[in-house]
Each structure stands twice: as C-alpha cells, then as structure tokens.
Amino acid sequence: MTLYEGIALIQEKQAVVLDLGTDYTKFGFTGEAAPRCIIRSEFWCPAERRDKRVYDYHTAEELYDNLVHMLHLLYYRHVLVNPKERKVVVVESLLTPTLFRETLAKVLFTHYEVSGVVWADSPRLCAITLGIPIALVVSIGAREAEVCAVVHASVVLRAIQSQPLAARAIHDELSRLLDEDNNSILHLPDHIIEDIKVKACFVGPRSRAVEWLEGNGPTPAKSVQYPVAGRAAITVSGRTRELAAEPLFARDNDMASLPDIVLQCIIQCPIDARRALAENILVTGGTASMPGLKARLAHELRHLVTQPPYRGVSKALTGLSPVAIKTIYNRAPDYYKSGPHKFTILPCPYGYNNHMSMFRSDRLHVREFKFHKSSCHDNACAWTGGALVAGADGGARALARDVFTRERRLRDWPCLLDNTPPDHPHRLYRDELSISAFAVQHNMSTRLFFLQACPAQRIIRDARYLLKWHTSRPRLPNGWSLWTSRPLDTQRLVDHDFSYGYARKSRPQHLI
Amino acid sequence: MAYLTQPDYVKYVCSCGQLKPITNLYFCRHCLKIRCGFCICHEVDSHYCANCLENMPSSEARLKKNRCSSCFDCPSCFHTLSTRATLAQPRQPVPDAAGDTKVENKQPKKMYYLSCFNCRWTSRDVGIPDQPVASGGWPERTNPFTTRFNQLLDYYKAIAQQEKQEKLERERKKFAIRGKYITLTDKTGLTGAMARNIAGLPSSESGSSAAIANFTPSQASAEVEELPEDIFTKDVNLKLTTSMAQRLASPAWQPTSVSRLHPLAKLLSVKRSQRCRACDHNLTKPEYNPGSIKFKIELLAYYHVPEVKIISYETVKPGTKSALLLKLTNPTGHEMTLQLLRPEDLPPDDKEEPKSIEKSLEKSLNLDKEPSYYKAIERRPVLSDACRVAAPAALLTLAQRDDAAEYDDDAHQDTGGIVLWRKSNKLALRLEVETSETASPGSPASATLALQYSYRNTVPPAANAQPHRVHTLYAVITLQLGLVAG
Ligand SMILES: [Zn+2]
Ligand SMILES: [Zn+2]
Ligand SMILES: [Zn+2]
Ligand SMILES: [Zn+2]
C-alpha cells in the first residue's frame, strides 16, 4: 500500500447520492444543497442504436447492463469522480422491486467496487428536509403517486398508498385531449407531450373542475398553437391546458384518486398521529411542481374530508397491505411471472386485517390540512434528504462491501428474515441453516424458502403464530410504526438497521 | 470504427462474454486475455475543459464543482457561448453638487458580453451587465436554498454527534461493569471522551445541543400557492417558459421563466485511464496534455489480436454451402501462426494458470479480489450455430507488420489451398459457410469462427520466471452475413 492510499483511507471521500427515478435521475454529492445533475434515466445503447431507458428491461442481466451503462454516464460524464472506494446513498422507494434493488447492489458493489451503500427510503428523506418528526409525504413522480406517513423517522408501513396517478397518467390524458382538439390521432412522441405539459398546462381549482364536470364548462383559458418541426402546429385548447391533470383527481368507486389515497393513508395510521399528519403534508416529486397542483390537492382534501366515508368511517376501507403491493410489484415484470421466482403469498405477516379492525369504528379526527414548503426543488426533495443524511454522519450507516460480499443479500422490509421477531421460532431456522442456503435464493422469496423447507402444516402453524405474535401486541414490534408515546421532538437520521427489523438493541435509549 | 459505417459485421467475444468489434476491445498483455469496456476498471485521470483545452488539477476541479471558469454554455440551446466585445459609450460628464464637472474616462471602453451563435441568446437578454474583462468575472448566483440546507445540515450533524456520544456512553458503561483492567487505547475513541472528562473540559456535546436547540423546524401553513389570477385570461407565450432540459441544466435553480436563464459554466471532461480488473495493470493511460489524443499506455486488441475482415460472401441459404472471403491481418511485430477452429474445439478455459507464489500470496491478502467477484460480470455469450464456417486444418503463417511494405502493392497470388492472396502481413482466405436446414429464412445469418494464434509476449519476464514467451491464444469471432435467404 502506498502512502497516498493510506491518506485516502483516513480521509473519507465525499459520498455520492443516487436517485434513479423512472424518468429523471438525480446524482450529486452529499453535503451539497442541489444535485450536480438531473438527467433523463437513459443512455445511448450502441447495440440497439437508440437511447435506452434504465427501466427498460426483461431480465436481470439486461437490467445489470443498463445500470452499468447509466452509472458510467453519471460517474464519468457528469460528476467526474472514481466510483471506487466511495460510498453511495441510494434513494429508493419502499416499493422498489426486489430484483431492481439487488441488481443495483450487485452493480455498485461488484462492478464499481463502491465501499458502502446507504439504502434510504424516499419518504423519510423527504421528511428530513423539513426537520420535523411527523410528516405525510405525498410524492408524485413519473409512474406512481406514493403517500407515506412518516412518524418519528419511521414509515407507517401498513398505511403506504400507491396508485398510478403521476406524470404518465397526465401524459396519457393530455395526449387524448390533444387528439380531440385536433380531430386526429396525433401519435406525438413523449418528449413533445412532456414539453406541452411543462409549457402550457396547469391544474385548475376545484370550483372550476366541478363546473367542467357538470358539462357547462367555465370560460376556458386561452388556447395556444404549439409548433412542431416537420408538421402543422398543434392546437392546445384552454380546456386541454386545464384538464390534463384531471385523472389524478377523478373519483370513482375504487376511491383511488390522489386525495382519496392521502386520506386513506392518514386513516390507517395510529389515531393519535392523524391530526399531526394532516397538519404536516409535504407534496413533492417532479409532477408536484405543475402549477396549481398543490392548491388543487388542498381544495380536494378539504372538501373530501367532509364527505362520507371519511366523515365517519364506518366500514373497513379496502386496500392492499404493503406486503401484498410489493408482492405484486415483484411479480409484475415477466421475469417473475414465469421462471423460478414465482412465489405464493403467505398470510400477511403484519396481520393487516386484524389491525384494520382496530380502526373500523374510528373517525378521521382531522380538522385542517396544512402544507410544508420544502427547502429544495420538488423533483430533488428525496435527493436532498439523502445529501443531508449522509452529509451529517458521513455515511456511517452504510452497508459495507465486505458485509455484502459475505452475506450476499440485502435487508428488506418484506423479508421474513429481517422482520421476524428475535424470539420467534423462525429465528432458529435462520441460525441452523447456513448463510449460503440463503444466498442461493436470497431474493425476497423468503416465503418461498419457507414453503420449500418446511412441511405444509408447519407453514400454516407458523403463519398463525406470526399472525398472533403481531396482533397480540399493542404496537408493531418492528420499529416501523410507532405509537405516539414518545416525546414529539425527537428526530432521528435514517438508519436501515432500525428500519429493517428488530435490531432494537442499537436504538438510542431515549427513543424507545 | 472497424467499418466506417455501422453496424459491426465482425465481432469478437471478450473474455467476459460480451460481443464487441475489435476497435472496442483491449488486450491485457499480463493476463493475455481480451478485455472490453464493460469488464475493465475505468479511472478518472485528469480533468480538462473540452472547449479551451485547459487542464485543471483535480483539487481545483473539485472546488469549482467540475466547471470551467472561462467557458460557458448557452442556457437556451446548450451550444458554447462566445464572448463578444462592444465599445461602451463613455459616460456623460455628470456635474456634481459643487458645480464643477468631473472628467471621466473619455476613451471608449471595451465591454464584453456572451452570445450564442446558434440561437442568438445573449447575456444581455436576461439583464446581465457587460463585463470589462474578456474572460471570467461573470456574476455567480448562489443557490437560494443553501442557507436553509446548511441549517439542516448543522442540525443533523449535531444529532449524529449526539447519537455517537450516546453509543460511546453505553459502551463505556458496558466496559465499566466488566472490570477496570480494560485498556483505554481502544479504537472506539473512548479515550478522547474520557480524557475530556478527566480534564473537566466541557464535553463536545454542548456544542451540538446548542445547534439542536437553535434549530427551527419547517412550519406548515394552511395557505398553498394558488394559480396566478390571470392564468385564465392571459395569452400563453410558449417562448417565455423554459423547457424541461433548460430547467434541469441548472439543477440548483431550475428557472421556469426564460428571463431567469443564466449562462452555464462549461462542465469539464475527464481523461480516463483503464485498468485490467484481474491483474490491476493499466490497459490505457492517456497523456496529460488535453490537446493530445495520444496514450502513454495503449493495449488495444487492434494491436495484438489478428484482425478479421469480411471481403465478400455469398447469400446464405438453409441447407447449402456458400463461399466466404475473409481477410486476416497480423498487427504485431512478430510472425504469427494461425489456425481456424470450430468454436467447440476450443480447449476448455484453463483455470489453472501457473501462478507464482508471491502472486497467490497477494491474492490471499487481498480479500476483496476474490474470483467470485468477476462472476457477476462474466456471462456466456449467445452464439447461434445455424451457420458455421468450415475450418480447414491448414496452419497459416502471417508475416509481421512492416510499415515499409505498405507501399509494396503487388499481392502474391496463391493458387492452391484456401489462401487467395498474401500481401506482407495480410492474407485473404477462401472459406465455406455451412448453413443448417433449420435456419429460418429472414433471420440474421451469423457464423461463428474460432481462431488459434501464436502470440509473442513482449512483457519483460520477472527475474525468476520461465522465459516462456510464445503463447498460443484463442479468439472467438462472429461474422454477420446478412439475412438467411428464403
Ligand atoms: Zn469484456
Ligand atoms: Zn474552458
Ligand atoms: Zn444558444
Ligand atoms: Zn490483466
């Protein structure tokens, strides 16, 4: 080892923060207020001779290649540092498919040889940019709108809501409305649709939306001619400009509109946190910067809360448990639909339905809604949180490379390995079996593992036990959802050790 | 660039399983393996500005956030901005209170502004005052969120500090119970805390708790930013709103209005050196001078591996044999013996490379470099076997590269055998492609061919190593022969 390397070991290199969004990737250094670059999540693929999107993949290998190319672009064209021996903060959604996380981990650790990775979920990072202990984070990105309740630096898992109400939904509607305006099927490419949205569209207030809905529309805003190279200009009518984002607010029987999922998230949270959540809403994500969107969401929430079922919640709300959501997410790529990774859902270990019974007779208990303005641009909110967290503790909570090489797996909240209580009999299995057995099939299908390793009766018995274990306690033991018995002024940094399991021993005393 | 026009008709199989044209491949002289951009390690070597070709030391580049201080890009179309000079009118003499006129500089003064030759955007459009010097001195903007960000950062640093302190405290208690014979010089940093205690100094915590106490969390408000009143009545001017690309080009500001665009300091580029992952030797190392496109080290496959080019081929039809003319070139300075093989005749990859003791010792010390690391990168190439090149057993010899012979243009026509002609280090072959019955018409016809060649290693051998300098190496090649005819 040369002297220079010795110095490098003492002086920790500034870590980088990576937020790989569906459409845009945010990348930069910790401790800086803004990312160094926000670029489209795509790279030039010479084999296919086109720009290829990172999320355009069918197999794990293809995803691996995509990620290698994307990171190459980010490291050597934009941020201009060596990835080697440098920590990375990965900003991720809690619903990121397991295949994606694990492939990303493989790329970072083995291909780019980074020294450690901090896995941080975006809702908590967003809350961190506010410096408040309780926040309701409404994140509207490219594909999904996600609503997560952050209570004392923990995400209330069972209350996570996710619906495909984001930029894609707006683009589809805008494309439809433009076809109507121009009386022809235009087949506009995505980037033009996006440009029209950015330059001309806005979200009208609720009062006008109601008028539009009743048929006798209000006086529309001015229409505009949008010039397109190589063809006639496109008419963008005032109606189109105003109504493009309407699918986000369209209520139907599923109660799956954006304001609905916000209220459902609140309602599934502990009763004594609800008011605080409603009074600490942060609307963020790239789509949130559409003019008028935040105001409209506020109107809708204030209206909706006076309507049934939210006025007096009498029936159980339907909704998927987060584990079920993640299961579906994982199965969504064709890769999981066939192939060896197919797995069955065991009864939800969180005892979701039993918990729901607790809330059945509750009211929403919310009187007013208040909103935060974060100290960063909407599209880089989670990224900024990542830059703060690792900037504050120097990435001390990173998963080190040697640990990853040894264990060959990531901790993940739906994984029974990580969320099984320490005194549960399943723990014995875990210790009996060598780590290598897990390494073989370490993707999230620990459930699959149990199915294969145990006879059928045993699974059922254990599942029942788990269910009982989870429901017999006044609070969820996994540190995710915490009741408000703690002082409100405690704020904690993101720590995956706390968040992914029962590693309570390492929790600071005053926080328990 | 194996062919001026893509696609790449001839691809080599890299040791990691990727298929690449020879111009994209490297050859490690130490492992004697073909490597590619995917399986080697890239390293940032030096920073420079691609516009003014000015080098910037890495430490300075870090300070300037990898931006050149004298070159700017157009915020509107991202073209490079040019500095333009104008003559400023001397200011009129202003009579001051005393009544006597102060004589100002009468000489017309040269003033500079930035202008884009591509879209005609100028720094005057957005009200940036002209500058008296040609380069630099342009007003810098500060991120409006920096102050708040730094408050938050201080706050979280204090919290992190406190958490650390508490952890130490707990550890200390644990140690105290165990007994008094624990050493104070452990690596937990306990010593510092204890020393501070003993000396009666205030613990470092007090500073952090002040930061925590002074912090003001964000205040939520019932008011939300409503739409501007005039949005329903005002005409839209698409030219006044920025596009996504224009906004994201400056992530810290993201201006929505064209009037807020600001020249973008040019992002630096890097020169990269490349390293073999298996043996850590450099494969390429560029010269430091940004104007130079030369390399200090340049182990390209193009200089070490025989190059195969397609001269012509007959249309491939299922169940038939078709002719194929190939040209082989020996790029090395030594004579080369060559033999064509079928890919399945290749000897299995020799796992047991003769290793010196020091090398294996190094391996065992360097735990990070365990072989399973490369397994993640390696993959099996997808080679179709619908078409196959009939491999004659003949052993071919190729002369070394001789730059003088380039001017010698009489090719030796070979009459017999598969050799069509020979010319210094080049050789044309007449081969046959067998296509199986099952090849589906319309699918791309790709034939696979393996090459065995002798390679003279020019790396000076280690003192105690065997002077074993001529190696037999293999390369697998795929040839794109158009589409299978119907
Ligand atoms: Zn390779
Ligand atoms: Zn420059
Ligand atoms: Zn321009
Ligand atoms: Zn090598």
PDB file of N, CA and C in Angstrom, chain B residues 6 22-23 33 40 47 51 65 67 105 148 202 232 236 286 300 372 374 417 438 453 461 473:
ATOM      1  N   GLN B   6     -21.588   1.714 -39.397  1.00  0.00           N
ATOM      2  CA  GLN B   6     -22.062   0.645 -38.548  1.00  0.00           C
ATOM      3  C   GLN B   6     -23.067  -0.137 -39.381  1.00  0.00           C
ATOM      4  N   ILE B  22     -13.512  -5.236 -32.866  1.00  0.00           N
ATOM      5  CA  ILE B  22     -12.130  -5.272 -32.362  1.00  0.00           C
ATOM      6  C   ILE B  22     -11.659  -3.889 -31.918  1.00  0.00           C
ATOM      7  N   THR B  23     -12.224  -2.843 -32.511  1.00  0.00           N
ATOM      8  CA  THR B  23     -11.787  -1.500 -32.150  1.00  0.00           C
ATOM      9  C   THR B  23     -12.267  -1.092 -30.764  1.00  0.00           C
ATOM     10  N   LYS B  33      -5.423 -11.850 -22.173  1.00  0.00           N
ATOM     11  CA  LYS B  33      -6.860 -12.002 -22.424  1.00  0.00           C
ATOM     12  C   LYS B  33      -7.393 -10.751 -23.101  1.00  0.00           C
ATOM     13  N   ILE B  40     -13.476  -3.898 -17.687  1.00  0.00           N
ATOM     14  CA  ILE B  40     -12.280  -3.304 -17.119  1.00  0.00           C
ATOM     15  C   ILE B  40     -12.689  -2.202 -16.157  1.00  0.00           C
ATOM     16  N   HIS B  47      -8.718  16.178 -15.235  1.00  0.00           N
ATOM     17  CA  HIS B  47      -9.862  16.988 -15.640  1.00  0.00           C
ATOM     18  C   HIS B  47      -9.391  18.035 -16.634  1.00  0.00           C
ATOM     19  N   ASN B  51     -13.472  22.760 -24.250  1.00  0.00           N
ATOM     20  CA  ASN B  51     -13.582  23.926 -25.116  1.00  0.00           C
ATOM     21  C   ASN B  51     -12.262  24.687 -25.203  1.00  0.00           C
ATOM     22  N   LYS B  65     -16.477  22.748  -8.653  1.00  0.00           N
ATOM     23  CA  LYS B  65     -17.586  21.856  -8.985  1.00  0.00           C
ATOM     24  C   LYS B  65     -17.507  21.361 -10.429  1.00  0.00           C
ATOM     25  N   ARG B  67     -16.464  22.711 -13.093  1.00  0.00           N
ATOM     26  CA  ARG B  67     -16.888  23.642 -14.140  1.00  0.00           C
ATOM     27  C   ARG B  67     -15.695  24.494 -14.545  1.00  0.00           C
ATOM     28  N   ASN B 105     -13.378  59.008 -17.718  1.00  0.00           N
ATOM     29  CA  ASN B 105     -12.600  58.409 -18.781  1.00  0.00           C
ATOM     30  C   ASN B 105     -13.301  58.617 -20.117  1.00  0.00           C
ATOM     31  N   ARG B 148     -30.784  27.467   4.131  1.00  0.00           N
ATOM     32  CA  ARG B 148     -31.627  26.529   4.854  1.00  0.00           C
ATOM     33  C   ARG B 148     -30.968  25.150   4.882  1.00  0.00           C
ATOM     34  N   PRO B 202     -15.601  20.852  29.011  1.00  0.00           N
ATOM     35  CA  PRO B 202     -16.982  20.564  28.604  1.00  0.00           C
ATOM     36  C   PRO B 202     -16.964  19.529  27.506  1.00  0.00           C
ATOM     37  N   PHE B 232     -56.227  32.437 -16.530  1.00  0.00           N
ATOM     38  CA  PHE B 232     -57.362  32.077 -17.385  1.00  0.00           C
ATOM     39  C   PHE B 232     -57.597  33.111 -18.483  1.00  0.00           C
ATOM     40  N   VAL B 236     -50.930  32.742 -23.824  1.00  0.00           N
ATOM     41  CA  VAL B 236     -49.740  31.965 -23.481  1.00  0.00           C
ATOM     42  C   VAL B 236     -48.656  32.266 -24.500  1.00  0.00           C
ATOM     43  N   PRO B 286      -3.796   7.861 -20.788  1.00  0.00           N
ATOM     44  CA  PRO B 286      -3.673   8.956 -21.739  1.00  0.00           C
ATOM     45  C   PRO B 286      -2.531   9.892 -21.361  1.00  0.00           C
ATOM     46  N   LEU B 300      -4.445  -1.957 -26.950  1.00  0.00           N
ATOM     47  CA  LEU B 300      -5.685  -2.201 -27.669  1.00  0.00           C
ATOM     48  C   LEU B 300      -5.600  -3.542 -28.378  1.00  0.00           C
ATOM     49  N   SER B 372     -14.870 -14.812  -7.233  1.00  0.00           N
ATOM     50  CA  SER B 372     -16.315 -14.777  -7.442  1.00  0.00           C
ATOM     51  C   SER B 372     -16.775 -13.375  -7.802  1.00  0.00           C
ATOM     52  N   TYR B 374     -15.699 -11.533 -10.233  1.00  0.00           N
ATOM     53  CA  TYR B 374     -15.865 -11.348 -11.674  1.00  0.00           C
ATOM     54  C   TYR B 374     -17.052 -12.130 -12.188  1.00  0.00           C
ATOM     55  N   GLY B 417      -4.952 -24.315 -52.379  1.00  0.00           N
ATOM     56  CA  GLY B 417      -5.371 -24.205 -50.987  1.00  0.00           C
ATOM     57  C   GLY B 417      -6.417 -23.123 -50.771  1.00  0.00           C
ATOM     58  N   THR B 438     -32.274 -26.052 -40.625  1.00  0.00           N
ATOM     59  CA  THR B 438     -33.275 -25.476 -39.723  1.00  0.00           C
ATOM     60  C   THR B 438     -33.190 -23.952 -39.639  1.00  0.00           C
ATOM     61  N   TYR B 453      -4.032 -18.572 -32.449  1.00  0.00           N
ATOM     62  CA  TYR B 453      -2.892 -17.829 -32.987  1.00  0.00           C
ATOM     63  C   TYR B 453      -1.756 -17.821 -31.989  1.00  0.00           C
ATOM     64  N   PRO B 461      10.009 -10.555 -18.716  1.00  0.00           N
ATOM     65  CA  PRO B 461       9.625 -11.526 -17.690  1.00  0.00           C
ATOM     66  C   PRO B 461      10.270 -11.195 -16.347  1.00  0.00           C
ATOM     67  N   LEU B 473      -2.877 -18.545 -28.234  1.00  0.00           N
ATOM     68  CA  LEU B 473      -4.088 -17.886 -27.731  1.00  0.00           C
ATOM     69  C   LEU B 473      -5.249 -18.164 -28.667  1.00  0.00           C
TER      70      LEU B 473
END
